Amino acid sequence: MDPESKKLLEDTYRLAEDNNKMLHSVRRSMRIGRIMTIIYWVLIIGSAFGAYYFVQPYLTQLIEVYGGTKTNFQNFGSMLKSFSN
């Protein structure tokens, strides 16, 4: 093998190694990015469910108060109608 072909082959080998390292790096970055995105969405959805679990007793109490107030206003309306008649 002449020296010029050998040098060209060595350069090609070095470039192939560099490309392989870059491709592995890109693949690793994509994998880490995908994992981080999954963790991000799990945290967002989990915190939403956690917030609902924390706030749920207050919401139930608020709904009960609203229902009681609605009943009181209905009773007040019927009372006004009875006084009108």
Short mmCIF file of N, CA, C and O in Angstrom, two decimals:
data_model
loop_
_atom_site.label_atom_id
_atom_site.label_comp_id
_atom_site.label_asym_id
_atom_site.label_seq_id
_atom_site.Cartn_x
_atom_site.Cartn_y
_atom_site.Cartn_z
N MET A 1 0.85 -1.17 0.00
CA MET A 1 0.00 0.00 0.00
C MET A 1 0.90 1.24 0.00
O MET A 1 1.83 1.34 0.79
N ASP A 2 0.63 2.12 -0.91
CA ASP A 2 1.46 3.32 -0.99
C ASP A 2 1.14 4.25 0.18
O ASP A 2 0.07 4.20 0.77
N PRO A 3 2.08 5.13 0.55
CA PRO A 3 1.91 6.00 1.73
C PRO A 3 0.72 6.95 1.60
O PRO A 3 0.06 7.27 2.60
N GLU A 4 0.42 7.38 0.39
CA GLU A 4 -0.70 8.31 0.21
C GLU A 4 -2.04 7.62 0.51
O GLU A 4 -2.90 8.18 1.18
N SER A 5 -2.21 6.40 0.06
CA SER A 5 -3.44 5.64 0.33
C SER A 5 -3.56 5.30 1.81
O SER A 5 -4.65 5.33 2.39
N LYS A 6 -2.40 4.97 2.42
CA LYS A 6 -2.40 4.65 3.84
C LYS A 6 -2.82 5.85 4.67
O LYS A 6 -3.62 5.73 5.60
N LYS A 7 -2.31 7.03 4.33
CA LYS A 7 -2.65 8.26 5.05
C LYS A 7 -4.14 8.56 4.86
O LYS A 7 -4.85 8.92 5.82
N LEU A 8 -4.64 8.39 3.65
CA LEU A 8 -6.05 8.63 3.38
C LEU A 8 -6.93 7.65 4.17
O LEU A 8 -7.96 8.04 4.73
N LEU A 9 -6.51 6.41 4.26
CA LEU A 9 -7.26 5.40 5.01
C LEU A 9 -7.24 5.73 6.51
O LEU A 9 -8.27 5.60 7.19
N GLU A 10 -6.12 6.17 7.04
CA GLU A 10 -6.03 6.55 8.46
C GLU A 10 -6.91 7.77 8.75
O GLU A 10 -7.58 7.82 9.80
N ASP A 11 -6.90 8.74 7.84
CA ASP A 11 -7.76 9.92 8.03
C ASP A 11 -9.23 9.52 8.02
O ASP A 11 -10.04 10.01 8.83
N THR A 12 -9.58 8.64 7.11
CA THR A 12 -10.96 8.16 7.03
C THR A 12 -11.34 7.41 8.31
O THR A 12 -12.43 7.59 8.84
N TYR A 13 -10.41 6.63 8.84
CA TYR A 13 -10.66 5.89 10.08
C TYR A 13 -10.88 6.86 11.24
O TYR A 13 -11.79 6.69 12.05
N ARG A 14 -10.04 7.90 11.34
CA ARG A 14 -10.19 8.90 12.40
C ARG A 14 -11.53 9.63 12.30
O ARG A 14 -12.23 9.85 13.29
N LEU A 15 -11.91 9.98 11.07
CA LEU A 15 -13.20 10.64 10.87
C LEU A 15 -14.36 9.72 11.26
O LEU A 15 -15.34 10.16 11.87
N ALA A 16 -14.25 8.45 10.93
CA ALA A 16 -15.30 7.50 11.29
C ALA A 16 -15.41 7.36 12.81
O ALA A 16 -16.52 7.28 13.36
N GLU A 17 -14.27 7.34 13.49
CA GLU A 17 -14.29 7.28 14.96
C GLU A 17 -14.94 8.53 15.55
O GLU A 17 -15.75 8.44 16.49
N ASP A 18 -14.58 9.70 15.03
CA ASP A 18 -15.17 10.95 15.52
C ASP A 18 -16.68 10.96 15.27
O ASP A 18 -17.46 11.38 16.14
N ASN A 19 -17.09 10.53 14.09
CA ASN A 19 -18.52 10.47 13.79
C ASN A 19 -19.24 9.52 14.75
O ASN A 19 -20.34 9.81 15.21
N ASN A 20 -18.62 8.39 15.03
CA ASN A 20 -19.21 7.42 15.95
C ASN A 20 -19.37 8.02 17.34
O ASN A 20 -20.43 7.86 17.98
N LYS A 21 -18.37 8.73 17.81
CA LYS A 21 -18.45 9.38 19.13
C LYS A 21 -19.57 10.43 19.14
O LYS A 21 -20.33 10.53 20.10
N MET A 22 -19.65 11.22 18.07
CA MET A 22 -20.70 12.25 18.00
C MET A 22 -22.08 11.62 17.97
O MET A 22 -23.01 12.09 18.62
N LEU A 23 -22.23 10.55 17.20
CA LEU A 23 -23.53 9.88 17.12
C LEU A 23 -23.94 9.29 18.46
O LEU A 23 -25.11 9.38 18.86
N HIS A 24 -22.99 8.70 19.16
CA HIS A 24 -23.30 8.18 20.49
C HIS A 24 -23.68 9.32 21.45
O HIS A 24 -24.59 9.16 22.27
N SER A 25 -23.00 10.44 21.33
CA SER A 25 -23.32 11.60 22.16
C SER A 25 -24.73 12.12 21.87
O SER A 25 -25.48 12.45 22.78
N VAL A 26 -25.07 12.19 20.58
CA VAL A 26 -26.41 12.67 20.19
C VAL A 26 -27.47 11.70 20.71
O VAL A 26 -28.50 12.11 21.25
N ARG A 27 -27.23 10.42 20.56
CA ARG A 27 -28.19 9.42 21.03
C ARG A 27 -28.36 9.52 22.55
O ARG A 27 -29.47 9.45 23.07
N ARG A 28 -27.26 9.69 23.28
CA ARG A 28 -27.31 9.82 24.74
C ARG A 28 -28.08 11.08 25.12
O ARG A 28 -28.92 11.05 26.03
N SER A 29 -27.84 12.17 24.42
CA SER A 29 -28.55 13.41 24.70
C SER A 29 -30.04 13.27 24.45
O SER A 29 -30.87 13.77 25.23
N MET A 30 -30.40 12.59 23.38
CA MET A 30 -31.82 12.38 23.08
C MET A 30 -32.48 11.52 24.16
O MET A 30 -33.60 11.80 24.59
N ARG A 31 -31.78 10.49 24.59
CA ARG A 31 -32.32 9.61 25.62
C ARG A 31 -32.51 10.37 26.94
O ARG A 31 -33.56 10.26 27.58
N ILE A 32 -31.52 11.16 27.33
CA ILE A 32 -31.62 11.95 28.56
C ILE A 32 -32.74 12.98 28.44
O ILE A 32 -33.51 13.19 29.38
N GLY A 33 -32.84 13.61 27.28
CA GLY A 33 -33.92 14.58 27.06
C GLY A 33 -35.29 13.95 27.15
O GLY A 33 -36.22 14.52 27.73
N ARG A 34 -35.44 12.77 26.60
CA ARG A 34 -36.73 12.06 26.66
C ARG A 34 -37.06 11.71 28.11
O ARG A 34 -38.20 11.87 28.55
N ILE A 35 -36.08 11.23 28.85
CA ILE A 35 -36.31 10.89 30.26
C ILE A 35 -36.69 12.13 31.06
O ILE A 35 -37.61 12.10 31.88
N MET A 36 -36.00 13.25 30.81
CA MET A 36 -36.30 14.48 31.53
C MET A 36 -37.71 14.98 31.18
O MET A 36 -38.42 15.50 32.05
N THR A 37 -38.13 14.83 29.94
CA THR A 37 -39.48 15.24 29.55
C THR A 37 -40.52 14.39 30.25
O THR A 37 -41.53 14.91 30.74
N ILE A 38 -40.27 13.09 30.34
CA ILE A 38 -41.20 12.20 31.04
C ILE A 38 -41.28 12.58 32.52
O ILE A 38 -42.38 12.67 33.09
N ILE A 39 -40.14 12.82 33.14
CA ILE A 39 -40.12 13.22 34.55
C ILE A 39 -40.86 14.54 34.73
O ILE A 39 -41.63 14.71 35.68
N TYR A 40 -40.67 15.48 33.81
CA TYR A 40 -41.34 16.78 33.87
C TYR A 40 -42.86 16.61 33.87
O TYR A 40 -43.56 17.17 34.70
N TRP A 41 -43.37 15.81 32.93
CA TRP A 41 -44.82 15.63 32.84
C TRP A 41 -45.38 14.83 34.01
O TRP A 41 -46.49 15.09 34.48
N VAL A 42 -44.61 13.87 34.51
CA VAL A 42 -45.05 13.13 35.69
C VAL A 42 -45.16 14.07 36.89
O VAL A 42 -46.13 14.00 37.66
N LEU A 43 -44.20 14.96 37.04
CA LEU A 43 -44.26 15.93 38.14
C LEU A 43 -45.45 16.88 37.97
O LEU A 43 -46.14 17.19 38.95
N ILE A 44 -45.69 17.36 36.76
CA ILE A 44 -46.81 18.28 36.53
C ILE A 44 -48.13 17.58 36.84
O ILE A 44 -48.98 18.11 37.57
N ILE A 45 -48.34 16.40 36.28
CA ILE A 45 -49.60 15.68 36.49
C ILE A 45 -49.72 15.23 37.94
O ILE A 45 -50.79 15.34 38.55
N GLY A 46 -48.64 14.77 38.52
CA GLY A 46 -48.66 14.35 39.93
C GLY A 46 -48.95 15.51 40.87
O GLY A 46 -49.71 15.35 41.84
N SER A 47 -48.39 16.67 40.59
CA SER A 47 -48.67 17.82 41.46
C SER A 47 -50.11 18.28 41.30
O SER A 47 -50.73 18.75 42.26
N ALA A 48 -50.68 18.13 40.11
CA ALA A 48 -52.10 18.49 39.92
C ALA A 48 -52.98 17.56 40.75
O ALA A 48 -53.91 18.03 41.43
N PHE A 49 -52.71 16.25 40.70
CA PHE A 49 -53.49 15.33 41.52
C PHE A 49 -53.24 15.56 43.01
O PHE A 49 -54.18 15.49 43.82
N GLY A 50 -52.01 15.87 43.38
CA GLY A 50 -51.71 16.17 44.78
C GLY A 50 -52.42 17.42 45.25
O GLY A 50 -52.93 17.47 46.38
N ALA A 51 -52.45 18.44 44.40
CA ALA A 51 -53.15 19.68 44.77
C ALA A 51 -54.64 19.41 44.92
O ALA A 51 -55.29 19.92 45.84
N TYR A 52 -55.21 18.60 44.03
CA TYR A 52 -56.62 18.27 44.15
C TYR A 52 -56.88 17.50 45.45
O TYR A 52 -57.85 17.76 46.15
N TYR A 53 -56.01 16.55 45.78
CA TYR A 53 -56.16 15.78 47.01
C TYR A 53 -56.09 16.70 48.23
O TYR A 53 -56.81 16.51 49.20
N PHE A 54 -55.22 17.70 48.18
CA PHE A 54 -55.07 18.64 49.28
C PHE A 54 -56.27 19.58 49.37
O PHE A 54 -56.74 19.91 50.46
N VAL A 55 -56.81 20.02 48.26
CA VAL A 55 -57.88 21.02 48.22
C VAL A 55 -59.26 20.37 48.27
O VAL A 55 -60.24 21.05 48.57
N GLN A 56 -59.37 19.09 48.01
CA GLN A 56 -60.65 18.41 47.90
C GLN A 56 -61.55 18.59 49.12
O GLN A 56 -62.75 18.85 48.96
N PRO A 57 -61.07 18.50 50.37
CA PRO A 57 -61.98 18.73 51.50
C PRO A 57 -62.56 20.14 51.50
O PRO A 57 -63.74 20.33 51.84
N TYR A 58 -61.77 21.12 51.12
CA TYR A 58 -62.27 22.50 51.07
C TYR A 58 -63.31 22.66 49.97
O TYR A 58 -64.30 23.38 50.15
N LEU A 59 -63.08 22.01 48.84
CA LEU A 59 -64.06 22.07 47.75
C LEU A 59 -65.37 21.42 48.16
O LEU A 59 -66.45 21.94 47.85
N THR A 60 -65.30 20.29 48.83
CA THR A 60 -66.51 19.62 49.29
C THR A 60 -67.28 20.50 50.25
O THR A 60 -68.50 20.64 50.15
N GLN A 61 -66.57 21.12 51.16
CA GLN A 61 -67.20 22.02 52.12
C GLN A 61 -67.83 23.22 51.40
O GLN A 61 -68.95 23.63 51.72
N LEU A 62 -67.15 23.76 50.42
CA LEU A 62 -67.68 24.89 49.66
C LEU A 62 -68.93 24.50 48.90
O LEU A 62 -69.90 25.26 48.86
N ILE A 63 -68.96 23.32 48.32
CA ILE A 63 -70.13 22.85 47.59
C ILE A 63 -71.31 22.66 48.55
O ILE A 63 -72.46 23.01 48.23
N GLU A 64 -71.03 22.13 49.74
CA GLU A 64 -72.10 21.98 50.73
C GLU A 64 -72.65 23.32 51.17
O GLU A 64 -73.87 23.48 51.32
N VAL A 65 -71.80 24.31 51.37
CA VAL A 65 -72.25 25.65 51.76
C VAL A 65 -73.08 26.26 50.65
O VAL A 65 -74.13 26.87 50.89
N TYR A 66 -72.65 26.09 49.40
CA TYR A 66 -73.41 26.61 48.27
C TYR A 66 -74.79 25.96 48.19
O TYR A 66 -75.79 26.63 47.96
N GLY A 67 -74.84 24.66 48.41
CA GLY A 67 -76.13 23.95 48.39
C GLY A 67 -77.04 24.44 49.51
O GLY A 67 -78.25 24.63 49.30
N GLY A 68 -76.48 24.66 50.69
CA GLY A 68 -77.27 25.18 51.81
C GLY A 68 -77.78 26.57 51.53
O GLY A 68 -78.94 26.92 51.84
N THR A 69 -76.94 27.42 50.95
CA THR A 69 -77.34 28.79 50.63
C THR A 69 -78.42 28.78 49.57
O THR A 69 -79.39 29.54 49.65
N LYS A 70 -78.31 27.92 48.61
CA LYS A 70 -79.32 27.79 47.55
C LYS A 70 -80.66 27.39 48.15
O LYS A 70 -81.70 27.95 47.81
N THR A 71 -80.62 26.43 49.07
CA THR A 71 -81.86 25.99 49.74
C THR A 71 -82.45 27.14 50.56
O THR A 71 -83.68 27.34 50.55
N ASN A 72 -81.62 27.90 51.24
CA ASN A 72 -82.11 29.02 52.04
C ASN A 72 -82.78 30.06 51.15
O ASN A 72 -83.83 30.62 51.52
N PHE A 73 -82.19 30.35 50.00
CA PHE A 73 -82.80 31.34 49.10
C PHE A 73 -84.12 30.82 48.53
O PHE A 73 -85.07 31.57 48.36
N GLN A 74 -84.19 29.53 48.26
CA GLN A 74 -85.45 28.96 47.77
C GLN A 74 -86.52 29.05 48.85
O GLN A 74 -87.68 29.39 48.57
N ASN A 75 -86.14 28.75 50.10
CA ASN A 75 -87.09 28.87 51.21
C ASN A 75 -87.52 30.32 51.40
O ASN A 75 -88.69 30.60 51.69
N PHE A 76 -86.58 31.24 51.25
CA PHE A 76 -86.90 32.66 51.39
C PHE A 76 -87.87 33.11 50.30
O PHE A 76 -88.81 33.85 50.56
N GLY A 77 -87.68 32.62 49.08
CA GLY A 77 -88.58 32.94 47.98
C GLY A 77 -89.98 32.41 48.22
O GLY A 77 -90.98 33.09 47.97
N SER A 78 -90.08 31.18 48.71
CA SER A 78 -91.40 30.62 49.00
C SER A 78 -92.05 31.35 50.17
O SER A 78 -93.28 31.53 50.20
N MET A 79 -91.28 31.82 51.12
CA MET A 79 -91.80 32.59 52.25
C MET A 79 -92.37 33.92 51.74
O MET A 79 -93.45 34.37 52.18
N LEU A 80 -91.67 34.57 50.82
CA LEU A 80 -92.16 35.82 50.26
C LEU A 80 -93.46 35.61 49.50
O LEU A 80 -94.38 36.44 49.57
N LYS A 81 -93.55 34.51 48.78
CA LYS A 81 -94.78 34.21 48.05
C LYS A 81 -95.94 33.97 49.01
O LYS A 81 -97.07 34.39 48.76
N SER A 82 -95.67 33.32 50.13
CA SER A 82 -96.74 33.06 51.10
C SER A 82 -97.20 34.35 51.77
O SER A 82 -98.39 34.51 52.07
N PHE A 83 -96.31 35.29 51.97
CA PHE A 83 -96.70 36.59 52.55
C PHE A 83 -97.46 37.43 51.52
O PHE A 83 -98.33 38.20 51.89
N SER A 84 -97.15 37.26 50.25
CA SER A 84 -97.84 37.99 49.19
C SER A 84 -99.29 37.54 49.08
O SER A 84 -100.18 38.34 48.80
N ASN A 85 -99.51 36.27 49.25
CA ASN A 85 -100.87 35.73 49.11
C ASN A 85 -101.64 36.05 50.33
O ASN A 85 -102.51 36.48 50.71
#
